[in-house]
Structure formats: structure tokens, C-alpha cells
mmCIF file of C-alpha atoms in Angstrom:
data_model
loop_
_atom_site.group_PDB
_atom_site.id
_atom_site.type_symbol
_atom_site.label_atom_id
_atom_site.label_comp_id
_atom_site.label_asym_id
_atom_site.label_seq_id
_atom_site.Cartn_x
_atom_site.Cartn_y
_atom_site.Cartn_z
ATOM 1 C CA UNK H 298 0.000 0.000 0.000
ATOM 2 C CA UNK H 299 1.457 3.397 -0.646
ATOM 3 C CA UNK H 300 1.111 5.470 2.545
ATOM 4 C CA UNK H 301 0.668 9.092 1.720
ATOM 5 C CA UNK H 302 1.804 11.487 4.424
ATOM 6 C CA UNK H 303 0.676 15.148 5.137
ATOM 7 C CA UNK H 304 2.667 17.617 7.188
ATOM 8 C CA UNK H 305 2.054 19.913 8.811
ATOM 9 C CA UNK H 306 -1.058 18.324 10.632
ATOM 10 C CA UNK H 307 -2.482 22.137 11.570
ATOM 11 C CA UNK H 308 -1.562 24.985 9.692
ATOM 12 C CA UNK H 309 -2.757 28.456 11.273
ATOM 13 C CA UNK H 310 -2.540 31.715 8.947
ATOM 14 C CA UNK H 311 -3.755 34.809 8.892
ATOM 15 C CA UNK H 312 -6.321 35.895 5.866
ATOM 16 C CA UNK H 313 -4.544 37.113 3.454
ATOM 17 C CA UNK H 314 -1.522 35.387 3.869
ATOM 18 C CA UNK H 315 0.015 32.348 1.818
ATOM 19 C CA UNK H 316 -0.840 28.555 2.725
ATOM 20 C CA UNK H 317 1.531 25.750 1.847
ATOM 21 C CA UNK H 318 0.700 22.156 2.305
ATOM 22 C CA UNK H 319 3.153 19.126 2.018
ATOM 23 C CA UNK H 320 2.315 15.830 1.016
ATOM 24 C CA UNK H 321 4.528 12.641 0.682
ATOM 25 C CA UNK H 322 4.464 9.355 -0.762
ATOM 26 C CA UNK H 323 6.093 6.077 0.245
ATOM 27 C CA UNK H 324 6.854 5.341 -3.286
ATOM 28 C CA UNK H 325 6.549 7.553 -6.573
ATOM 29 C CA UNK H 326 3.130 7.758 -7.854
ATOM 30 C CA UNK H 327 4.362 9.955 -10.897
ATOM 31 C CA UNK H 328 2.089 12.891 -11.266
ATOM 32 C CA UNK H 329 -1.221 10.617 -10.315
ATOM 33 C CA UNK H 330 -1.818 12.851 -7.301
ATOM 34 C CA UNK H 331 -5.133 14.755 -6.154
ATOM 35 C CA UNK H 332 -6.166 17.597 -3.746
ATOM 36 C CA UNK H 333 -9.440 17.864 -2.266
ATOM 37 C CA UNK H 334 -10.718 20.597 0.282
ATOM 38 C CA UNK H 335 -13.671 19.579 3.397
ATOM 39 C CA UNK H 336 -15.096 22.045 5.458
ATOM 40 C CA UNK H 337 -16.959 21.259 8.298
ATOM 41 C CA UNK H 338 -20.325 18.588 7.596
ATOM 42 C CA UNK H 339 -19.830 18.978 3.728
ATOM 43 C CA UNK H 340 -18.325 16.499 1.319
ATOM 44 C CA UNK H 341 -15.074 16.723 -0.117
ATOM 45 C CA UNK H 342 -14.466 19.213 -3.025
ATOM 46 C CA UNK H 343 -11.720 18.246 -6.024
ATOM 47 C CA UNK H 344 -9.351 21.304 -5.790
ATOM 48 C CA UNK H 345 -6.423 19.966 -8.246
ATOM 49 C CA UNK H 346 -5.734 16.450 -10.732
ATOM 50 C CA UNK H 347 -2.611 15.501 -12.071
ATOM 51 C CA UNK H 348 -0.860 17.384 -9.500
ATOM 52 C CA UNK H 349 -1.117 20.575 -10.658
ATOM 53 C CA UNK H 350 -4.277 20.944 -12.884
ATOM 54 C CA UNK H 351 -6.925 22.604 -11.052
ATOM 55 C CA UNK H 352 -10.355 21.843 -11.439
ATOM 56 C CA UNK H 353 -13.390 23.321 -12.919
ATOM 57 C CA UNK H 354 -14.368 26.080 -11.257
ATOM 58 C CA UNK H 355 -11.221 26.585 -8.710
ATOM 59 C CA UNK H 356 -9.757 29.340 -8.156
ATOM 60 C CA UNK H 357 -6.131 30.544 -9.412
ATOM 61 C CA UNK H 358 -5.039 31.324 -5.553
ATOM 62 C CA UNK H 359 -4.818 27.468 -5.637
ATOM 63 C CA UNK H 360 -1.865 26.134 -7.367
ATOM 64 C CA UNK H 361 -0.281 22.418 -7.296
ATOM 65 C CA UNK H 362 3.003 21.294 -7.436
ATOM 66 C CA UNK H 363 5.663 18.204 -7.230
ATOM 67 C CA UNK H 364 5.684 14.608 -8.462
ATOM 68 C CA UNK H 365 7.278 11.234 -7.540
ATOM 69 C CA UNK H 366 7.045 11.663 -3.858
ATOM 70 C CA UNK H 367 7.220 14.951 -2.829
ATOM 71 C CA UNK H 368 3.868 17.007 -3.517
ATOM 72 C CA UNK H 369 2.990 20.547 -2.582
ATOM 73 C CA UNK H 370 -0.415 22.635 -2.737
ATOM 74 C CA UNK H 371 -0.390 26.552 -2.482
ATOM 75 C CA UNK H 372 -3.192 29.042 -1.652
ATOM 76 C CA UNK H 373 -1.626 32.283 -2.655
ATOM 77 C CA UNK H 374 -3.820 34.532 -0.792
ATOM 78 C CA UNK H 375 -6.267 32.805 1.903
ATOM 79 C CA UNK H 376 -9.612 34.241 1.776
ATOM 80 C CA UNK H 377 -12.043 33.462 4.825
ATOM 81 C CA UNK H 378 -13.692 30.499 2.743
ATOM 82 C CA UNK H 379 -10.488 28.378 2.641
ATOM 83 C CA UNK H 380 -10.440 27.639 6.100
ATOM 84 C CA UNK H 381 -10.912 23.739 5.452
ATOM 85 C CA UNK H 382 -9.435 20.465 6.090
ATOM 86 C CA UNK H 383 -7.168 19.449 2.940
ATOM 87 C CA UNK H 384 -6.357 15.828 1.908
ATOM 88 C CA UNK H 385 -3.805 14.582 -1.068
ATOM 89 C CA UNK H 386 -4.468 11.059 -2.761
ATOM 90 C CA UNK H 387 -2.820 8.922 -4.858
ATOM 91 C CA UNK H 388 -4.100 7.145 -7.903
ATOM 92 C CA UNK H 389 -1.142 6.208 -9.647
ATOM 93 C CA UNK H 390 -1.769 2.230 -8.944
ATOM 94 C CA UNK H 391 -4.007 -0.428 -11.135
ATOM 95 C CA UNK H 392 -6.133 -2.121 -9.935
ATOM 96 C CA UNK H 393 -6.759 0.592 -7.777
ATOM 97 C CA UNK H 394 -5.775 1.065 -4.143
ATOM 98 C CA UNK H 395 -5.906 4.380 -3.821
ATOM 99 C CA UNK H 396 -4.727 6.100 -0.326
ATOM 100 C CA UNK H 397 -5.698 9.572 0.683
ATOM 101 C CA UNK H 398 -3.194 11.903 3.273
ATOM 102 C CA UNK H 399 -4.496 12.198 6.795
ATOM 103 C CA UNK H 400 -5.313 15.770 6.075
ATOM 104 C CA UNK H 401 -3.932 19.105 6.647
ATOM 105 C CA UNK H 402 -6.226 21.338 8.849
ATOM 106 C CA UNK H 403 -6.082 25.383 7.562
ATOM 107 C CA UNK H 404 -7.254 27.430 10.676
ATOM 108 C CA UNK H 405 -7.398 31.285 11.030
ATOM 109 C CA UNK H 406 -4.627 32.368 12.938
ATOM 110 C CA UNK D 20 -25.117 19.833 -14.078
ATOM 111 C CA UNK D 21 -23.559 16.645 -12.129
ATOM 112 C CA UNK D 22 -25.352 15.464 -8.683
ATOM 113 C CA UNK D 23 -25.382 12.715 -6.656
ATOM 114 C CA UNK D 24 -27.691 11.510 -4.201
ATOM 115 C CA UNK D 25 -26.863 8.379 -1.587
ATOM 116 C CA UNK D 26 -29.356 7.037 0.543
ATOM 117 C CA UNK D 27 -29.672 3.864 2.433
ATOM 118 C CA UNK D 28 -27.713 4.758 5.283
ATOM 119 C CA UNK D 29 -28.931 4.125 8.972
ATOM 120 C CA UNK D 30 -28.409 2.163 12.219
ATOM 121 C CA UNK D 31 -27.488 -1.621 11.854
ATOM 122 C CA UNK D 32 -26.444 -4.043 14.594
ATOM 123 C CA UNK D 33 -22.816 -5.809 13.714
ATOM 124 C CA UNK D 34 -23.158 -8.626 11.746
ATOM 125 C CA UNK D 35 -25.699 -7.157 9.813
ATOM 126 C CA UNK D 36 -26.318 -6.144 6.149
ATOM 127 C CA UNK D 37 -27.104 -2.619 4.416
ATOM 128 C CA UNK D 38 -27.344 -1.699 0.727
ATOM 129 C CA UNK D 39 -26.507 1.900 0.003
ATOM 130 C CA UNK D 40 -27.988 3.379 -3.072
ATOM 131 C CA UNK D 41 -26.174 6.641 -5.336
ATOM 132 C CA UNK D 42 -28.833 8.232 -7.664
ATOM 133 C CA UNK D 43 -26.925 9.893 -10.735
ATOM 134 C CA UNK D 44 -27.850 12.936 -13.327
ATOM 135 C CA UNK D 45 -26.270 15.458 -14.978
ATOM 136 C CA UNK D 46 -23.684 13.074 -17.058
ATOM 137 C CA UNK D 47 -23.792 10.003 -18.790
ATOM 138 C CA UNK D 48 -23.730 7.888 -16.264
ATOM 139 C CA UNK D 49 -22.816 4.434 -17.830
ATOM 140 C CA UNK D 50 -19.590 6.268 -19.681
ATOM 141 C CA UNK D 51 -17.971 6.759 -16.526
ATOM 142 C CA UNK D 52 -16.360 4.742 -13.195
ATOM 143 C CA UNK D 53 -17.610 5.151 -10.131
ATOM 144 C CA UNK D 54 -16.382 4.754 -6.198
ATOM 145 C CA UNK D 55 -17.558 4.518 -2.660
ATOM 146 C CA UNK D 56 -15.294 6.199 -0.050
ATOM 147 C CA UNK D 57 -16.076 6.507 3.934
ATOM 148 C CA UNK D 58 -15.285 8.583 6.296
ATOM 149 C CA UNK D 59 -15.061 7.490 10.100
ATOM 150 C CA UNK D 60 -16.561 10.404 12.710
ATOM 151 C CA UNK D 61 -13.728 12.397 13.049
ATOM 152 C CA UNK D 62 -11.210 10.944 10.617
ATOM 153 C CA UNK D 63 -9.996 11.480 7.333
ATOM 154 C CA UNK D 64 -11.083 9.885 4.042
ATOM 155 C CA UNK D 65 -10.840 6.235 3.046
ATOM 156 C CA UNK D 66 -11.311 4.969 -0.445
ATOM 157 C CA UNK D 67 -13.465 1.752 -0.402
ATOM 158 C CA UNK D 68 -14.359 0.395 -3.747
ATOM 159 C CA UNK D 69 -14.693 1.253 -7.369
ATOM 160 C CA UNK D 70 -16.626 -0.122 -9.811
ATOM 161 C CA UNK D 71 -15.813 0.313 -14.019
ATOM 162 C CA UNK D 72 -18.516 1.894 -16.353
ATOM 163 C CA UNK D 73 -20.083 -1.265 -17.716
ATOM 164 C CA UNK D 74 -20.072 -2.646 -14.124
ATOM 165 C CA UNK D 75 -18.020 -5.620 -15.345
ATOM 166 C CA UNK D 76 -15.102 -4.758 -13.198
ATOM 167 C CA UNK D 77 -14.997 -3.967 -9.495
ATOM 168 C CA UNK D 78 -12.145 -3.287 -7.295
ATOM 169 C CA UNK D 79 -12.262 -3.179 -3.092
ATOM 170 C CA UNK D 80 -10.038 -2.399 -0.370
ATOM 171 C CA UNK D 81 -8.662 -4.962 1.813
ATOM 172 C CA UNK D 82 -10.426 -3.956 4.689
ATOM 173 C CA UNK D 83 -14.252 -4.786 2.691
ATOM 174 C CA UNK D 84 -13.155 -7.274 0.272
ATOM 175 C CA UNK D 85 -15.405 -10.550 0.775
ATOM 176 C CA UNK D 86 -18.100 -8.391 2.659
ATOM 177 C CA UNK D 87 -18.777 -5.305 0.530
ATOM 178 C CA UNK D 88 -20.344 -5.589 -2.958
ATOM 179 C CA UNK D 89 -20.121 -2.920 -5.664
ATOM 180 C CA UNK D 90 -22.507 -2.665 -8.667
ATOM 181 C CA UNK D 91 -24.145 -0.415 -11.034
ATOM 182 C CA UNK D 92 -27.740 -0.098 -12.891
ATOM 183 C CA UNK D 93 -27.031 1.604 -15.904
ATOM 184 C CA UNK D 94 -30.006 1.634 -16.829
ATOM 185 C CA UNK D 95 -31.311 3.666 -13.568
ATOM 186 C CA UNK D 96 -28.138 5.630 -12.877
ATOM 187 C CA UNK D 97 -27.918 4.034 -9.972
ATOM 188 C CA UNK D 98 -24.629 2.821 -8.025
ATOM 189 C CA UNK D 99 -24.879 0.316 -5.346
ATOM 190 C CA UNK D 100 -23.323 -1.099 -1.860
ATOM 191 C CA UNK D 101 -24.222 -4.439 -0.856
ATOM 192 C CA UNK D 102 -22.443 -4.493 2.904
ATOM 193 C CA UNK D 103 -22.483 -7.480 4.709
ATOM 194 C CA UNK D 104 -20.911 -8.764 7.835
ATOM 195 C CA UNK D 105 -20.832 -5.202 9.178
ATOM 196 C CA UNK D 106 -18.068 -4.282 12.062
ATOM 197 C CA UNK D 107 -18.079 -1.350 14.278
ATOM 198 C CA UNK D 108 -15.175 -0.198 12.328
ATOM 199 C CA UNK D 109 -17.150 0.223 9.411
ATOM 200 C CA UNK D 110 -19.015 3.114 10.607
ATOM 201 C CA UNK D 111 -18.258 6.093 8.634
ATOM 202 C CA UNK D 112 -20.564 8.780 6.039
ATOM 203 C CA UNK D 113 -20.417 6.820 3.108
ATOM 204 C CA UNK D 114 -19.607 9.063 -0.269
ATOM 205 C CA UNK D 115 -20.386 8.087 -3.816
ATOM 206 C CA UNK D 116 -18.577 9.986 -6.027
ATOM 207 C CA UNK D 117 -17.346 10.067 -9.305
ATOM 208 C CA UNK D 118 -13.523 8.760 -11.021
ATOM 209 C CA UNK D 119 -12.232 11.358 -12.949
ATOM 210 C CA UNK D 120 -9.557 10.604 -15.515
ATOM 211 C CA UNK D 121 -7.044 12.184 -17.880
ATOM 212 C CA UNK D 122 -4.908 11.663 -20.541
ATOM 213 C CA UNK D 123 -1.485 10.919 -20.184
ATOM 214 C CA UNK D 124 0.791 10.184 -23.122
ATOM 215 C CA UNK D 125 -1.785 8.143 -24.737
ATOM 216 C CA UNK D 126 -3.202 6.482 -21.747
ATOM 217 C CA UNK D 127 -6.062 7.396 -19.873
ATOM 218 C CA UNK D 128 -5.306 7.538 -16.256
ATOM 219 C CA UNK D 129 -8.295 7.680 -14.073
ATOM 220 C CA UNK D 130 -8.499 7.583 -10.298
ATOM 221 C CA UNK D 131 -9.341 11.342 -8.610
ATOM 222 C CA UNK D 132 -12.490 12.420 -7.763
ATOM 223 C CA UNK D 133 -14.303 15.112 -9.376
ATOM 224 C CA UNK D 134 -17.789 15.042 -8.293
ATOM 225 C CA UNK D 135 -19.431 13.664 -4.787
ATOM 226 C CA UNK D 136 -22.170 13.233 -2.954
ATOM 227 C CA UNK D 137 -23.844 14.024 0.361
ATOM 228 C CA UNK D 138 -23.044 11.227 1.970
ATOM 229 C CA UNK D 139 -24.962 9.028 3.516
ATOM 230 C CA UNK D 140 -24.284 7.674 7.676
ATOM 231 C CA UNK D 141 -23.829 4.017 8.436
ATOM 232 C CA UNK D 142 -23.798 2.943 11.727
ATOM 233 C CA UNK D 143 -22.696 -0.096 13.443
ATOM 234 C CA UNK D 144 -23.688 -0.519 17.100
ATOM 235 C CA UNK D 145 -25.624 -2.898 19.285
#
């Protein structure tokens, strides 16, 4: 199983300011790597694909970088709606076992 | 536009059996995978099984395979969970959602998910 690892496990910044998330791989999963964002009692949202392709509908602020095993995801600017719980996963294996991050919490500092 | 609606969720003793049920519009339905994934209260996200367009593959995690069963009416737009044998561990919001892919070099890779559910609540307690 390919463990994916977040860090850091809280992140507190102020509005306004820049957000960067980690995430790691045990192994390389190429550039087979997602972001999604949760806020509190909602279901997840698909931020960026392919590591750094963002979604329909996402805004620029969020940005996505990295491949192998080393993965990071930017929000340039936090605005008071990104306060969320992040997760990476990993679909780079067939058949699939894909593995989500244990999530990066974004809190208002 | 793309929606998804579980519903089957509730309280079952362990041991016991549930079917979960995903209601799909907005896309053709039968052109695209589709996946369960869980979340425990208070934990992060799990993926738990996958199922291909025609239905004529499925794919599970280790921690449902021989209780769980995936499958599709295409002809509804309906995705199923058959769960059997159910565990206190297997209480979680239950997601259907939708396996985006891309393509890479020729290939189609597939595996994120673009589009999700509600969510529906399972839970396992005497």
C-alpha cells in the first residue's frame, strides 16, 4: 500500500496570507496525485488532478506542485472560505488502491 | 449539471447487512467509473471500492473485500453497496462519487475524484 503522508497536521494563517501544504508518498506515484478541500459537515471538493491541474471552477489562488514523492499545494492569498481540512491522494496504482493523506487542517490564525 | 444523491444509510447491529444506493444525473452515467469512499466520525477519508462503467469490473479495499459488494444499474443511474458482515469499524458517512480521468501520453489515467455526494451515515452498534 502506498502510505501518503501530510505535514504539517495544523496549519494556522492569517487571511490574506500564503498557505503551503506538504504531502509525501512512500513510493513515486508519478504525477497521479489529487487535492481535495472539506469544510466542516460537507463532502469533499476536487481542488487539483494531475498534481497541478486545477479543477473546474477553482480558483487561481490554488496552485499544485511536485511529483514522484514529494507534492505541494499553495493558496496564494487565503480568503475566509479556505479555512478547510485538505487531503492529497494517490491514484497512480491499477487495480486501484488508492490512499488519501491524513489531512492538513487550515485554521485562522 | 452533475449530482449525486446516496441514501440507504442508517443504524445496523454488527453482523448485519445494508445496501446503500447513489442516484446519478447530470452526465452520462454508464460512460464513466464510479467509487464509494467513507469517512469514520472524526477521521480522514478512506477509499473503499470502485466499480468500471459497464459494471463488469470492481475493485475493493482490503479492509471490505469478501463483505462489501459494488454494482451499477445503468439503466437507472444508480450505483450500489451491498455491505455485509458489518463491524463497528465500518461506521463512517459513506460518499459516492465520481472517477475522474485524464490523458497521459496516450493512456487514460483515471483515479481522482471530481464530483461527490452528500453522503450518507452508516452505523454499526448494538
Amino acid at each position: 500500500e502506498i502510505v501518503m503522508t501530510q505535514s504539517p497536521a495544523t496549519l494556522s494563517v492569517s487571511p490574506g496570507e500564503r498557505a503551503t501544504l506538504s504531502c509525501r508518498a512512500s513510493q513515486s506515484v508519478s504525477s497521479n496525485l489529487a487535492w481535495y478541500q472539506q469544510k466542516p459537515g460537507q463532502a469533499p471538493r476536487l481542488l487539483i488532478y494531475g498534481a497541478s491541474t486545477r479543477a473546474t471552477g477553482i480558483p487561481a489562488r490554488f496552485s499544485g506542485s511536485g511529483s514522484g514523492t514529494e507534492f505541494t499545494l499553495t493558496i496564494s492569498s487565503l480568503q475566509s472560505e479556505d479555512f478547510a481540512v485538505y487531503y492529497c491522494q494517490q491514484y497512480n496504482n491499477w487495480p486501484p488502491s488508492w490512499t488519501f493523506g491524513q489531512g492538513t487542517k487550515v485554521e485562522i490564525k | 449539471e452533475v449530482q449525486l444523491l446516496e441514501s440507504g444509510g442508517g443504524l445496523v447491529q454488527p453482523g448485519g447487512s445494508l445496501r446503500l444506493s447513489c442516484a446519478a444525473s447530470g452526465f452520462t452515467f454508464s460512460s464513466y467509473a464510479m467509487s464509494w469512499v467513507r469517512q469514520a466520525p472524526g477521521k480522514g477519508l478512506e477509499w473503499v471500492s470502485a466499480i468500471s462503467g459497464s459494471g463488469g469490473s470492481t475493485y475493493y479495499a482490503d479492509s471490505v473485500k469478501g463483505r462489501f459488494t459494488i454494482s451499477r444499474d445503468n439503466s437507472k443511474n444508480t450505483l450500489y453497496l451491498q455491505m455485509n458482515s458489518l463491524r463497528a469499524e465500518d461506521t463512517a458517512v459513506y460518499y459516492c462519487a465520481k472517477v475522474g480521468g485524464t490523458m497521459v501520453r496516450g493512456v487514460i489515467i483515471i483515479g481522482y475524484f471530481d464530483y461527490w455526494g452528500q453522503g450518507t451515515l452508516v452505523t454499526v452498534s448494538s
